[in-house]
Amino acid sequence: MFFMVRRIFVILFFLLAFFQVFGQQKGRRPKVGLVLSGGGAKGLAHIGIIRAMEKAGLTPDYVTGTSMGSIVGGLYSIGYTADEIEKISKEIVWDAVLSNKIPLNEITFEEKEYYGRYIAELPIDGIKVGLPRGLIEGQQLSELLSRLTRTVHDIEDFSKLPIPFACVAADIATGEPVVLDHGSFPRAIRASMSIPTVFTPVEIDGRLLVDGGLVRNFPVEEVKAMGADIVIGVFVSSDLNTKEELNNLIAVLTQSAFVTSALDSRRQKEMVDIYIEPKLSEFNTGSFNLCPDIIKKGDEMGEQFFQTFKNLADSLALLGPPPAVYKMPQKNEYLITEINIIGNQQISSNQIKRKMKVEEGSILSIDEIEKQISLIYGTRFFDKVEYEIVRHGPISELNIIVQEAPDGYLKLAVQYDSENDVGILSNITYRNLLLPNTRALLEFNLSKNPSLDLNYLMYIGEKQNAGIMLGLEYLNNTLPFYEDNIEISRFDSDFSKFFFQVQSTSFRNFAFGGRLQMEFSDLSPRVGELGRVIQRIQNRDIGAELYLEFNDMDRRYYPSKGNQLSLLFKQVFQVKNKISQYSEDSVSRTQFTIEQFLDPFVAFECHYTFALPLSGRFSLISNNSFVLSTLPDPLYNIADYYFLGGFNPNYPNASPFWGVYDKEFLAPNFFYTALGLQYELFNNVYLTAMSNYLDVQYPMDLLYNIQVDNYLDGKKRRLGYGLSLGYNSPLGPISFSMARDTSYGKVLANINFGFWVR
């Protein structure tokens, strides 16, 4: 308290002296600088201090900030009020903005299957695998900053902003603080908050920049250099820990990284006239989920300084009018006369413009611009895509700044599933390998049931509205056979598929196409009664498929809204079957082989999943499948039948059914529906209650006269229900599930850790 009183006395004395010396000069008054420190989520407390200043009628002449202070201070400097900044901060989904992922529905359709399924993505330069410069590229953060600051994209000199502004970053190559007071406003803020190893650095004017908090977390010198006579400093970070607090490796390592910055902050504090430090010990730099509580702490501290701000504002008013505060008009539509692509080297500007499907001379809304930006990013040919709107009176230029992806990526994930055991998933993806506008992909799962996915996609057409793909898929698995809920046999299965595919690539959430394919299956009994009769079953199918797919789910795991639809018509022209078996003569057991061509068949499949948000944290989840086919006897054509049962069966033709064993039932035609209520208990923690129904007779028999056998262990329909508790972690979903089939008294359980293979 004594310190604060002394500071106020000094300020009043300074104002008195200033008035005596310069009072005759019209409009001459001391300049006030506002300094906002970094501090991660704790920087949201700055909002409460700014609100108190607004109420007191005190407007700073200059603003500087570092990291989170640069975001809050930057928005304030371009005309946002404290109330508006608070509203923005509460509406932001911080987990998404501060992650490396964008919603699944913003990824182009051909990339959805492989997006968001890996723990690590390592860049490949040629054939050399490296490490990324940061864990988070920050696409969503860049888009957010561009949207919020779009009114000043055409102002390169930050002294021309409504309130002159500067933020501080650190040159990671030299260790020097870098004052950012010109250039791209959103990029400057993004650079100032690029926490080393967490966010990737930002290159500006040839310098590689990271979070300014590394060297200058409290930029007081900078605001005084701008011309501030009186400095108000808000510090929300922490000082160095004591010797007693440095009792573990993490504490020592963290402190060693910020010793220089902490010592510098102590020196900067000595130059502050009104020093404010909100009480935020109960929060940490990552407490964004406690945004309202942090802002409240800022409001409480702001109230304590309200009278100080009011006295200062009244005193300054005697010396001249306060700076005029204004907010530049915010437009939602722009006449775009020119589109400039910046930063591309391998991919031509015309190619990017054609993919955007935007014509120069068009009137575009901000939503449409951001939709096109996310479309470009969603192709995965770029690590980052940013935009700036440069206005020239009634017309505007759209600058699209791209950062091309490296030659390739090595992607890794680990999964454990109590049904499928441990798997290590690896993916190698190259762009523009051998030919331009291509994607080469190799994915393999090293596990008890290994699998491989190899394909090569080439975009064709002037606007890349279509693509052709060559591919190979392989899966080794075990297929059980049950009677009366008891496994009687188990087959080793090798499944391979070669295909040529033509597909649409125009739409982000919709695709259609056709493929020619050849499938091979090879089954040999491992254990059980069937092994006494059957030695080996081999099938070769040649056919064609037409398909239509739609997917606008917001995320792959635990979606809260969206739809996923798959329609497939399949015509198999030729089925060659070869079965090697033993005679059933117990006296003279001999081996013989039957080789034959089976009847061609057709099949229609419809799979539909939806997530519907309800009130609060509830979502309604539903999975549905309908399969109708003219398949012949399953004894000779097992690979074309569907295996039903389990929580997450890993097989090309498989469908889950909670309450029975993995792949327990075998059926050519079936209807499956599951309805669940999903509740988000805590952030990313979900409880799901699910019921599911399986029918092998209706409604298929109403559409086509099928032969209904007792496929479901002597029944034509089954009902099951269960509960699942899951956590959508950065390492993939972690879940524990329990389910029961009404026909069985047994409760089955499943544990999953990590991203699902499919």
CSV table of N, CA, C and O in Angstrom, one decimal, residues 604-606 625-630 644 667-673 693-709 711-712 716-717:
chain,number,residue,atom,x,y,z
A,604,PHE,N,-26.2,-54.0,-51.8
A,604,PHE,CA,-26.4,-52.5,-51.6
A,604,PHE,C,-26.2,-52.3,-50.1
A,604,PHE,O,-26.7,-53.1,-49.2
A,605,GLU,N,-25.4,-51.3,-49.8
A,605,GLU,CA,-25.1,-50.9,-48.4
A,605,GLU,C,-25.5,-49.5,-48.1
A,605,GLU,O,-25.2,-48.6,-48.9
A,606,CYS,N,-26.0,-49.2,-46.9
A,606,CYS,CA,-26.3,-47.9,-46.4
A,606,CYS,C,-25.8,-47.8,-45.0
A,606,CYS,O,-26.3,-48.6,-44.1
A,625,SER,N,-27.0,-49.2,-39.9
A,625,SER,CA,-26.5,-49.9,-41.1
A,625,SER,C,-27.6,-50.7,-41.7
A,625,SER,O,-28.4,-51.4,-41.0
A,626,PHE,N,-27.6,-50.8,-43.1
A,626,PHE,CA,-28.5,-51.6,-43.8
A,626,PHE,C,-27.8,-52.3,-44.9
A,626,PHE,O,-27.2,-51.6,-45.8
A,627,VAL,N,-27.8,-53.6,-45.0
A,627,VAL,CA,-27.1,-54.3,-46.0
A,627,VAL,C,-28.0,-55.4,-46.6
A,627,VAL,O,-28.6,-56.2,-45.9
A,628,LEU,N,-28.1,-55.3,-48.0
A,628,LEU,CA,-29.0,-56.2,-48.7
A,628,LEU,C,-28.2,-56.8,-49.9
A,628,LEU,O,-27.6,-56.0,-50.6
A,629,SER,N,-28.1,-58.1,-50.0
A,629,SER,CA,-27.3,-58.7,-51.0
A,629,SER,C,-27.9,-60.0,-51.5
A,629,SER,O,-28.8,-60.5,-50.9
A,630,THR,N,-27.4,-60.5,-52.6
A,630,THR,CA,-27.8,-61.8,-53.2
A,630,THR,C,-26.7,-62.8,-53.1
A,630,THR,O,-26.5,-63.6,-54.0
A,644,LEU,N,-20.6,-59.7,-37.5
A,644,LEU,CA,-21.3,-58.8,-36.6
A,644,LEU,C,-21.0,-59.1,-35.2
A,644,LEU,O,-21.0,-60.3,-34.8
A,667,ALA,N,-23.6,-62.9,-41.4
A,667,ALA,CA,-24.9,-62.7,-42.1
A,667,ALA,C,-24.7,-62.0,-43.4
A,667,ALA,O,-23.8,-61.1,-43.5
A,668,PRO,N,-25.5,-62.3,-44.4
A,668,PRO,CA,-25.4,-61.6,-45.7
A,668,PRO,C,-26.2,-60.4,-45.8
A,668,PRO,O,-25.9,-59.5,-46.5
A,669,ASN,N,-27.3,-60.4,-45.0
A,669,ASN,CA,-28.2,-59.2,-45.0
A,669,ASN,C,-28.5,-58.9,-43.5
A,669,ASN,O,-28.8,-59.8,-42.7
A,670,PHE,N,-28.6,-57.6,-43.2
A,670,PHE,CA,-28.9,-57.3,-41.9
A,670,PHE,C,-29.3,-55.8,-41.8
A,670,PHE,O,-28.9,-55.0,-42.6
A,671,PHE,N,-30.0,-55.5,-40.7
A,671,PHE,CA,-30.3,-54.1,-40.3
A,671,PHE,C,-29.8,-53.9,-38.9
A,671,PHE,O,-30.1,-54.7,-38.0
A,672,TYR,N,-29.0,-52.8,-38.7
A,672,TYR,CA,-28.4,-52.5,-37.4
A,672,TYR,C,-28.7,-51.1,-37.0
A,672,TYR,O,-28.6,-50.2,-37.9
A,673,THR,N,-29.2,-50.8,-35.8
A,673,THR,CA,-29.4,-49.5,-35.4
A,673,THR,C,-28.9,-49.4,-33.9
A,673,THR,O,-29.1,-50.3,-33.1
A,693,TYR,N,-29.7,-52.6,-31.8
A,693,TYR,CA,-30.7,-53.6,-32.2
A,693,TYR,C,-30.2,-54.2,-33.6
A,693,TYR,O,-29.7,-53.4,-34.4
A,694,LEU,N,-30.3,-55.5,-33.7
A,694,LEU,CA,-29.8,-56.2,-34.9
A,694,LEU,C,-30.9,-57.1,-35.4
A,694,LEU,O,-31.4,-57.9,-34.7
A,695,ASP,N,-31.1,-57.0,-36.8
A,695,ASP,CA,-32.2,-57.9,-37.4
A,695,ASP,C,-31.7,-58.4,-38.7
A,695,ASP,O,-31.1,-57.6,-39.5
A,696,VAL,N,-31.8,-59.7,-39.0
A,696,VAL,CA,-31.4,-60.3,-40.2
A,696,VAL,C,-32.6,-60.6,-41.1
A,696,VAL,O,-32.4,-61.2,-42.2
A,697,GLN,N,-33.8,-60.2,-40.8
A,697,GLN,CA,-35.0,-60.5,-41.6
A,697,GLN,C,-35.6,-59.2,-42.1
A,697,GLN,O,-35.8,-59.1,-43.3
A,698,TYR,N,-35.9,-58.3,-41.3
A,698,TYR,CA,-36.6,-57.1,-41.7
A,698,TYR,C,-35.7,-55.9,-41.5
A,698,TYR,O,-34.9,-55.9,-40.5
A,699,PRO,N,-35.8,-54.9,-42.3
A,699,PRO,CA,-36.8,-54.7,-43.4
A,699,PRO,C,-36.3,-55.3,-44.7
A,699,PRO,O,-37.0,-55.1,-45.8
A,700,MET,N,-35.2,-56.1,-44.8
A,700,MET,CA,-34.7,-56.6,-46.0
A,700,MET,C,-35.7,-57.5,-46.8
A,700,MET,O,-35.8,-57.4,-48.0
A,701,ASP,N,-36.4,-58.3,-46.0
A,701,ASP,CA,-37.3,-59.2,-46.6
A,701,ASP,C,-38.5,-58.5,-47.3
A,701,ASP,O,-39.2,-59.1,-48.1
A,702,LEU,N,-38.8,-57.3,-46.9
A,702,LEU,CA,-39.9,-56.6,-47.5
A,702,LEU,C,-39.4,-56.0,-48.9
A,702,LEU,O,-40.3,-55.7,-49.8
A,703,LEU,N,-38.1,-55.9,-49.1
A,703,LEU,CA,-37.6,-55.3,-50.4
A,703,LEU,C,-37.2,-56.4,-51.3
A,703,LEU,O,-37.2,-56.3,-52.6
A,704,TYR,N,-36.7,-57.5,-50.8
A,704,TYR,CA,-36.2,-58.6,-51.7
A,704,TYR,C,-36.4,-59.9,-50.9
A,704,TYR,O,-36.1,-60.0,-49.7
A,705,ASN,N,-36.8,-60.9,-51.6
A,705,ASN,CA,-37.2,-62.2,-51.0
A,705,ASN,C,-35.9,-62.9,-50.6
A,705,ASN,O,-35.4,-63.7,-51.4
A,706,ILE,N,-35.4,-62.6,-49.4
A,706,ILE,CA,-34.2,-63.2,-49.0
A,706,ILE,C,-34.5,-64.6,-48.3
A,706,ILE,O,-35.6,-64.8,-47.8
A,707,GLN,N,-33.4,-65.4,-48.2
A,707,GLN,CA,-33.5,-66.7,-47.5
A,707,GLN,C,-33.1,-66.4,-46.1
A,707,GLN,O,-31.9,-66.1,-45.8
A,708,VAL,N,-33.9,-66.4,-45.1
A,708,VAL,CA,-33.6,-66.1,-43.7
A,708,VAL,C,-33.3,-67.4,-43.0
A,708,VAL,O,-34.1,-68.2,-42.7
A,709,ASP,N,-32.0,-67.5,-42.6
A,709,ASP,CA,-31.5,-68.6,-41.8
A,709,ASP,C,-31.3,-68.1,-40.3
A,709,ASP,O,-31.5,-66.9,-40.1
A,711,TYR,N,-29.1,-66.9,-38.5
A,711,TYR,CA,-27.7,-66.4,-38.5
A,711,TYR,C,-27.3,-65.9,-37.1
A,711,TYR,O,-26.1,-65.9,-36.8
A,712,LEU,N,-28.2,-65.4,-36.3
A,712,LEU,CA,-27.9,-64.8,-35.0
A,712,LEU,C,-28.0,-65.8,-33.9
A,712,LEU,O,-28.8,-65.7,-32.9
A,716,LYS,N,-33.5,-64.4,-35.1
A,716,LYS,CA,-33.5,-63.5,-36.3
A,716,LYS,C,-33.3,-62.0,-35.9
A,716,LYS,O,-33.1,-61.2,-36.7
A,717,ARG,N,-33.3,-61.8,-34.6
A,717,ARG,CA,-33.0,-60.4,-34.1
A,717,ARG,C,-32.5,-60.4,-32.7
A,717,ARG,O,-32.7,-61.3,-31.9
